[in-house]
CSV table of C-alpha atoms in Angstrom, one decimal:
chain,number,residue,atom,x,y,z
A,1,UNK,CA,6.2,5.4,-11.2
A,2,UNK,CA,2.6,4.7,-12.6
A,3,UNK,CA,2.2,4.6,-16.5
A,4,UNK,CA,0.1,6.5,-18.5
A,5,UNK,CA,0.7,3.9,-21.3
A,6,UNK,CA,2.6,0.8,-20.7
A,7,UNK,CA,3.7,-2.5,-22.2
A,8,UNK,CA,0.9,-5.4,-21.1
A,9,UNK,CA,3.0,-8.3,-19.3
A,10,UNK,CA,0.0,-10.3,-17.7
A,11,UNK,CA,-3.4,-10.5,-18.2
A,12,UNK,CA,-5.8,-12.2,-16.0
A,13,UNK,CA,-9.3,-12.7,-17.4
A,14,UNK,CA,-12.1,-13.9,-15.5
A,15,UNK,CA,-10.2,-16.6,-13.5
A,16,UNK,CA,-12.0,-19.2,-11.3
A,17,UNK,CA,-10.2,-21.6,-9.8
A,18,UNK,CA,-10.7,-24.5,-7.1
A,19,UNK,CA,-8.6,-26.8,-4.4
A,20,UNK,CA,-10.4,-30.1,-3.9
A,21,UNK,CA,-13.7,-29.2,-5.1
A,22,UNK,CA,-14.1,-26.3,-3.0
A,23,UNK,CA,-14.5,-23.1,-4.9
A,24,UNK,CA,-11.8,-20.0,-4.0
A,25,UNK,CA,-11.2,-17.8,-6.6
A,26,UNK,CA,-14.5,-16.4,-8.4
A,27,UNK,CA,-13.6,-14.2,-11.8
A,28,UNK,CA,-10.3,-12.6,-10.9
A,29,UNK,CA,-9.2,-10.3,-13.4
A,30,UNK,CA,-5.7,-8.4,-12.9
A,31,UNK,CA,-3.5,-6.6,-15.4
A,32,UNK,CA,0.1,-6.1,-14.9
A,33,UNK,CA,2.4,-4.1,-17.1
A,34,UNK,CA,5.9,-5.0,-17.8
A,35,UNK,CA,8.4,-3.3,-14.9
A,36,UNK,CA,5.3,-2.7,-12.4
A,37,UNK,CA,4.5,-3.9,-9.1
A,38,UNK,CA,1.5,-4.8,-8.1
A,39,UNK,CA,0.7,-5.5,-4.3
A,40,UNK,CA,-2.5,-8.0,-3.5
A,41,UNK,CA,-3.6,-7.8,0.1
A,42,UNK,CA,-6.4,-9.5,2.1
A,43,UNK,CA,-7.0,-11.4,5.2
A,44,UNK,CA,-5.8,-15.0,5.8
A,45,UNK,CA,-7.8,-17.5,3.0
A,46,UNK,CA,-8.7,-14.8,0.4
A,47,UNK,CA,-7.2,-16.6,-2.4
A,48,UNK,CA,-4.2,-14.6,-2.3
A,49,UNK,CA,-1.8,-17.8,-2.4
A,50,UNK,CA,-4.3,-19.6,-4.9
A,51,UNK,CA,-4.0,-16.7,-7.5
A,52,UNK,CA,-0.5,-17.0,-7.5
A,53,UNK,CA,-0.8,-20.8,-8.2
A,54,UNK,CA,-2.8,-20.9,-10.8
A,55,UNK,CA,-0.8,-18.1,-12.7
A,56,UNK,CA,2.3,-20.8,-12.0
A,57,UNK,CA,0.2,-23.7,-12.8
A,58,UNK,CA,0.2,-25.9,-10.2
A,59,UNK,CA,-1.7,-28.7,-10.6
A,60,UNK,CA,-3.1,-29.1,-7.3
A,61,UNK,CA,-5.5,-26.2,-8.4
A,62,UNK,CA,-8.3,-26.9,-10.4
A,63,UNK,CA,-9.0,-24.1,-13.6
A,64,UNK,CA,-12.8,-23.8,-13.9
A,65,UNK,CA,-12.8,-21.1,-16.3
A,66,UNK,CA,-10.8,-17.7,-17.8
A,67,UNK,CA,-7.5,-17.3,-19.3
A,68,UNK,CA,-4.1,-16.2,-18.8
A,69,UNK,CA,-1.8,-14.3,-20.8
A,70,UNK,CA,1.8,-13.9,-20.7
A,71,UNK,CA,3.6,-11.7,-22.8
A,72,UNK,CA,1.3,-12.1,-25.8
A,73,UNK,CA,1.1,-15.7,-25.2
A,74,UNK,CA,-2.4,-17.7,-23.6
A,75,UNK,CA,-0.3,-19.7,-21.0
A,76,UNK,CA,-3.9,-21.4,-20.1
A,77,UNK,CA,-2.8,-24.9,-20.3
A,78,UNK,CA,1.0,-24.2,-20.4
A,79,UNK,CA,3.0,-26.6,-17.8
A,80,UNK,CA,4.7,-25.0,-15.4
A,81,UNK,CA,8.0,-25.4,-16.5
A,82,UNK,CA,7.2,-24.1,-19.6
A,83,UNK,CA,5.4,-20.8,-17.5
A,84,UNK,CA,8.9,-20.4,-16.2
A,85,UNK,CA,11.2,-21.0,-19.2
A,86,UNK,CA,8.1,-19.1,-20.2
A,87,UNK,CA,9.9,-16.1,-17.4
A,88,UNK,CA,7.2,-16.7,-15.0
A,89,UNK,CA,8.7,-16.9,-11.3
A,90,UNK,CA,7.1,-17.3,-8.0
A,91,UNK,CA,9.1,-17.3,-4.4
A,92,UNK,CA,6.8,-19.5,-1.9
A,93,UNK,CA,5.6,-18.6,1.6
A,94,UNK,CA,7.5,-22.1,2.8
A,95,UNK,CA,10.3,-22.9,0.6
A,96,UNK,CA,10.8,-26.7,0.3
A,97,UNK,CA,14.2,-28.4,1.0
A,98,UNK,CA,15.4,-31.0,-1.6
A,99,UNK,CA,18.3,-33.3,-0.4
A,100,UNK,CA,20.9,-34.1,-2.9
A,101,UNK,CA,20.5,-31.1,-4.6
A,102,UNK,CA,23.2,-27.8,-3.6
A,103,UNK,CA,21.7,-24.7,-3.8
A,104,UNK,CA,24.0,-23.5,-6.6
A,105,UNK,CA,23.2,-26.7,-8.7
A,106,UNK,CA,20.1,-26.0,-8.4
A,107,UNK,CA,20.2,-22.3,-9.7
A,108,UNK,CA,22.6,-23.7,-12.5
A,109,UNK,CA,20.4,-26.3,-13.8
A,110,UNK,CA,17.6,-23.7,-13.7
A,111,UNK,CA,18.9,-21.1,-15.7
A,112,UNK,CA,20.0,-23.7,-18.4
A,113,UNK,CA,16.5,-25.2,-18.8
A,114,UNK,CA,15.5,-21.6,-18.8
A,115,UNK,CA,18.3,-20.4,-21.7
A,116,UNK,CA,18.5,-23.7,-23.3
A,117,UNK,CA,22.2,-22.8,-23.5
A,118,UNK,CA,24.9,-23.7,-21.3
A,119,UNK,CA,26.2,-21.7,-18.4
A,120,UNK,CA,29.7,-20.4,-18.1
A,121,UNK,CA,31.0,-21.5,-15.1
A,122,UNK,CA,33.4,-19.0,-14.2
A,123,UNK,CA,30.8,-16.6,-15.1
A,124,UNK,CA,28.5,-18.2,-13.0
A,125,UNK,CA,30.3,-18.6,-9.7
A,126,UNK,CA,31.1,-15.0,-10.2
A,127,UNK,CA,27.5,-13.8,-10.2
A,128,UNK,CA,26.8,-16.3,-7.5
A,129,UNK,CA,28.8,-14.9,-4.9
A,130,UNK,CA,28.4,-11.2,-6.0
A,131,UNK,CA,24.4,-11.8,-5.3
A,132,UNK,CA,25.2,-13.9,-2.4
A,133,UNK,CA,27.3,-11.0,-1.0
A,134,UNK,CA,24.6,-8.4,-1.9
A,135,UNK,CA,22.2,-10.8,0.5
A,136,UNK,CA,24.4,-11.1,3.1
A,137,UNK,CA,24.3,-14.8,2.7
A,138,UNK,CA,27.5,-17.1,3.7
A,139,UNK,CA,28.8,-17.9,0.7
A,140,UNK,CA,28.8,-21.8,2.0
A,141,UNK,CA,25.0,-21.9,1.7
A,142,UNK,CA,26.1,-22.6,-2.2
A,143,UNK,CA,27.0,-25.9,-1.9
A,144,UNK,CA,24.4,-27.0,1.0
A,145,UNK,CA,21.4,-28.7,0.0
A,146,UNK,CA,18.8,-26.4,-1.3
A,147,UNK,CA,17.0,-25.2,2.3
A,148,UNK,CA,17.9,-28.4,4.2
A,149,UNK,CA,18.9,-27.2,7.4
A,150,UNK,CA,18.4,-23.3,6.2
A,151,UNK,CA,16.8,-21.0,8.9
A,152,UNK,CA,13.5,-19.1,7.9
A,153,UNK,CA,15.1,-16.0,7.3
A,154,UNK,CA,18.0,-18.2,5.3
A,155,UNK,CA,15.1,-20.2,3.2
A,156,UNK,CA,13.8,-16.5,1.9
A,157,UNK,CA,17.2,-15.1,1.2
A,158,UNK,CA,17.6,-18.6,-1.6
A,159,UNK,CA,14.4,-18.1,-2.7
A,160,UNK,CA,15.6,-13.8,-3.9
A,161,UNK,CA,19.0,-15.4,-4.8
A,162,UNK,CA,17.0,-17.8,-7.2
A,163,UNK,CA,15.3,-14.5,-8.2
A,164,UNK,CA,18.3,-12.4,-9.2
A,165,UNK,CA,20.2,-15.1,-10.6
A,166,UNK,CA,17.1,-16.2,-13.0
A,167,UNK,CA,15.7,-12.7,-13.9
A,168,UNK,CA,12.2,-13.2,-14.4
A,169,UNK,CA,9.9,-11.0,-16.9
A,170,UNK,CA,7.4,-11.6,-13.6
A,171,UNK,CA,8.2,-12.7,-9.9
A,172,UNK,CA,4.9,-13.5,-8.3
A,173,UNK,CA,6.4,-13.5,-4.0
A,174,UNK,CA,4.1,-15.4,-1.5
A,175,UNK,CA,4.5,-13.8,2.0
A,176,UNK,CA,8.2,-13.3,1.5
A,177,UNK,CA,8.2,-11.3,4.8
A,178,UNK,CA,6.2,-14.2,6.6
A,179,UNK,CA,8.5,-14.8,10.1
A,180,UNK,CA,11.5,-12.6,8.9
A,181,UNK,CA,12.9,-10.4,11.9
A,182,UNK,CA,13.8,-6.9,11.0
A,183,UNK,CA,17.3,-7.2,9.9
A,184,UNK,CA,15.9,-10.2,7.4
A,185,UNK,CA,13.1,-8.0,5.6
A,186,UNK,CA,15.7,-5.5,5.3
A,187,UNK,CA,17.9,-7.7,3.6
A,188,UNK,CA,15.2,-9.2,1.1
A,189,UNK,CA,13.5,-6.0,0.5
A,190,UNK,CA,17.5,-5.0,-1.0
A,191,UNK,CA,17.4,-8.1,-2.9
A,192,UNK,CA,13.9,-6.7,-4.5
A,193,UNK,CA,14.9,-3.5,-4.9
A,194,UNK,CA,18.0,-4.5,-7.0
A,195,UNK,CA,15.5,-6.5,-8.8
A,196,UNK,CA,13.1,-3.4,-9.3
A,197,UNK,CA,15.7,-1.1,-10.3
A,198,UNK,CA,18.4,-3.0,-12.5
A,199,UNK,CA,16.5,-5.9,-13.8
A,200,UNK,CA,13.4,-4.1,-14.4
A,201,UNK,CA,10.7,-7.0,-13.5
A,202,UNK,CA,7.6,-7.5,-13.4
A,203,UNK,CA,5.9,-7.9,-9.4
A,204,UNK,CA,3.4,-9.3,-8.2
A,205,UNK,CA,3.7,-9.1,-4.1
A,206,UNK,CA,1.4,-11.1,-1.8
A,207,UNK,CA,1.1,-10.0,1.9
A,208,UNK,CA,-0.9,-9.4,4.6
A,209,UNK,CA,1.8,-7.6,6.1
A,210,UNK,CA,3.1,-4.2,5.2
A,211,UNK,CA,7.2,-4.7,6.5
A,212,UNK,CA,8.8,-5.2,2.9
A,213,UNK,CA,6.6,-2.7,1.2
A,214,UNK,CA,7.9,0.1,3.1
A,215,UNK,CA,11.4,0.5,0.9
A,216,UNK,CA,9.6,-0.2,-2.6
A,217,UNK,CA,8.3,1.4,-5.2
A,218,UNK,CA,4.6,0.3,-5.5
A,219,UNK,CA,2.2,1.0,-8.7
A,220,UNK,CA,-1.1,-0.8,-7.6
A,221,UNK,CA,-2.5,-2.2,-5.0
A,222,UNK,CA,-5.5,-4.7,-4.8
A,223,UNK,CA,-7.1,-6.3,-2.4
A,224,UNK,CA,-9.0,-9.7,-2.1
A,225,UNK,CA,-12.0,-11.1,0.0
A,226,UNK,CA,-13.3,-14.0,-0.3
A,227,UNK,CA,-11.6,-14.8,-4.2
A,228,UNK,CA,-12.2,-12.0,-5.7
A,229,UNK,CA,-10.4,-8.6,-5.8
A,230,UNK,CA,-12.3,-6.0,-4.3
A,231,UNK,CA,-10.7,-2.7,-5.0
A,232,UNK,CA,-7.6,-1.4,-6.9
A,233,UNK,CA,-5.9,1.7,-6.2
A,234,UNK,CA,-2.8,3.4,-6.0
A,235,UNK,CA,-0.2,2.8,-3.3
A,236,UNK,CA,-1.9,5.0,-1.2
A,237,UNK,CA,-3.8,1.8,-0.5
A,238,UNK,CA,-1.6,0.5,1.3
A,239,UNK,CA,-1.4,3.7,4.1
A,240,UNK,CA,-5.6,2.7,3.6
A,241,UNK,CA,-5.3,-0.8,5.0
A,242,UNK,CA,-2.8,-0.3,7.8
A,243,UNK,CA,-5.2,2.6,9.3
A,244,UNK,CA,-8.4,0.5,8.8
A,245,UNK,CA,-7.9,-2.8,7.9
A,246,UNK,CA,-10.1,-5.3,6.1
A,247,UNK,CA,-13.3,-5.4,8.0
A,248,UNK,CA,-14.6,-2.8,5.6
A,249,UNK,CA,-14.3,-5.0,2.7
A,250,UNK,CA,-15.8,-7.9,4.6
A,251,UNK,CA,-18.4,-6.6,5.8
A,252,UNK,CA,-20.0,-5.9,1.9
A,253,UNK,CA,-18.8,-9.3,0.8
């Protein structure tokens, strides 16, 4: 589904960025268009996971230089709460559990700060446990605390329910496959699909793997070494790296 001409969500624009004074990302620069998804790929401490920080603003990176825009908008120095009222998303590689909090509070209290409106709760519970359903998740996980006690494969399945619930303009996922058996990729890759399809959002995947790209529909792929992206293609790329790998890339960095 590549565009001749399309709408320009995100723009990344010579990014640098650091994590305790060490240097990882040099000059990234990465355009995504609303509805796309874009794959980035690279061996383990590219910068892959970094990128999708600093586009989120965590703090724990350092900015050194370049700019972000989102949807019109220089996010540079945005918060990131404001990135996601923003409708900036990002699903992590190891979801964090948070006692005292249910899983379905949490998605409420989300979408409010998100809508600055308040959330019907009929409504709500209705949309809950359709998603839920569509994830094969027990519909009990609602009221558990958020991931405390979840399974791996249970963690990931929250972190797509949080997706569908919230609807993003852009959901950057960090290894969403990472430690899922078959059956659980299968059951993500569904929940990103619908979220392809009927929500049409913006994607930004991040893997070394290949497993949850197999049922999507991919517009570019791009691949890091060592902080910066390297190449930029099609998703032929993908078919590319499985056959050869990265050692070609690394061995010209």
């Amino acid at each position: 589904m590549n565009k001749t001409s399309k709408e320009v969500l995100l723009q990344v624009k010579d990014i640098s960025a650091s994590v305790d004074g060490k240097k990882i990302l040099y000059g990234v620069n990465l355009e995504v268009g609303a509805g796309e998804t874009h794959v980035l790929m690279g061996p383990n401490g590219a910068g892959k996971s970094t990128l999708g920080n600093v586009l989120m603003g965590n703090p724990t990176y350092q900015l050194e230089g370049g700019q972000i825009i989102f949807d019109g908008e220089d996010i540079t120095k945005l918060s990131p709460d404001k990135r996601a009222t923003a409708g900036m998303f990002m699903s992590f590689q190891n979801p964090l559990e948070v006692p005292g909090i249910s899983l379905s509070s949490f998605i409420r209290s989300a979408l409010i700060a998100k809508t600055n409106k308040p959330v019907k709760i009929f409504q709500f519970q209705k949309q809950l446990e359709e998603t839920m359903k569509l994830l094969d998740m027990d519909p009990d996980y609602a009221n558990r605390d958020l991931n405390v006690g979840f399974s791996g494969g249970e963690k990931k399945k929250a972190e797509i329910l949080q997706l569908l619930m919230l609807s993003p303009k852009l959901a950057i996922l960090d290894e969403t496959d990472s430690g899922l058996d078959v059956d659980a990729v299968r059951t993500v890759s569904k929940g990103i699909q619908e979220y392809q399809k009927k929500q049409n959002g913006a994607l930004l995947i991040i893997t070394h793997s290949t497993k949850i790209l197999e049922s999507l529909d991919v517009d570019y792929t791009h691949v890091m070494v060592k902080g910066e992206i390297v190449d930029s293609k099609d998703a032929s790329l993908v078919e590319e790296i499985n056959r050869e790998g990265f050692e070609r890339y690394e061995e010209t960095r």
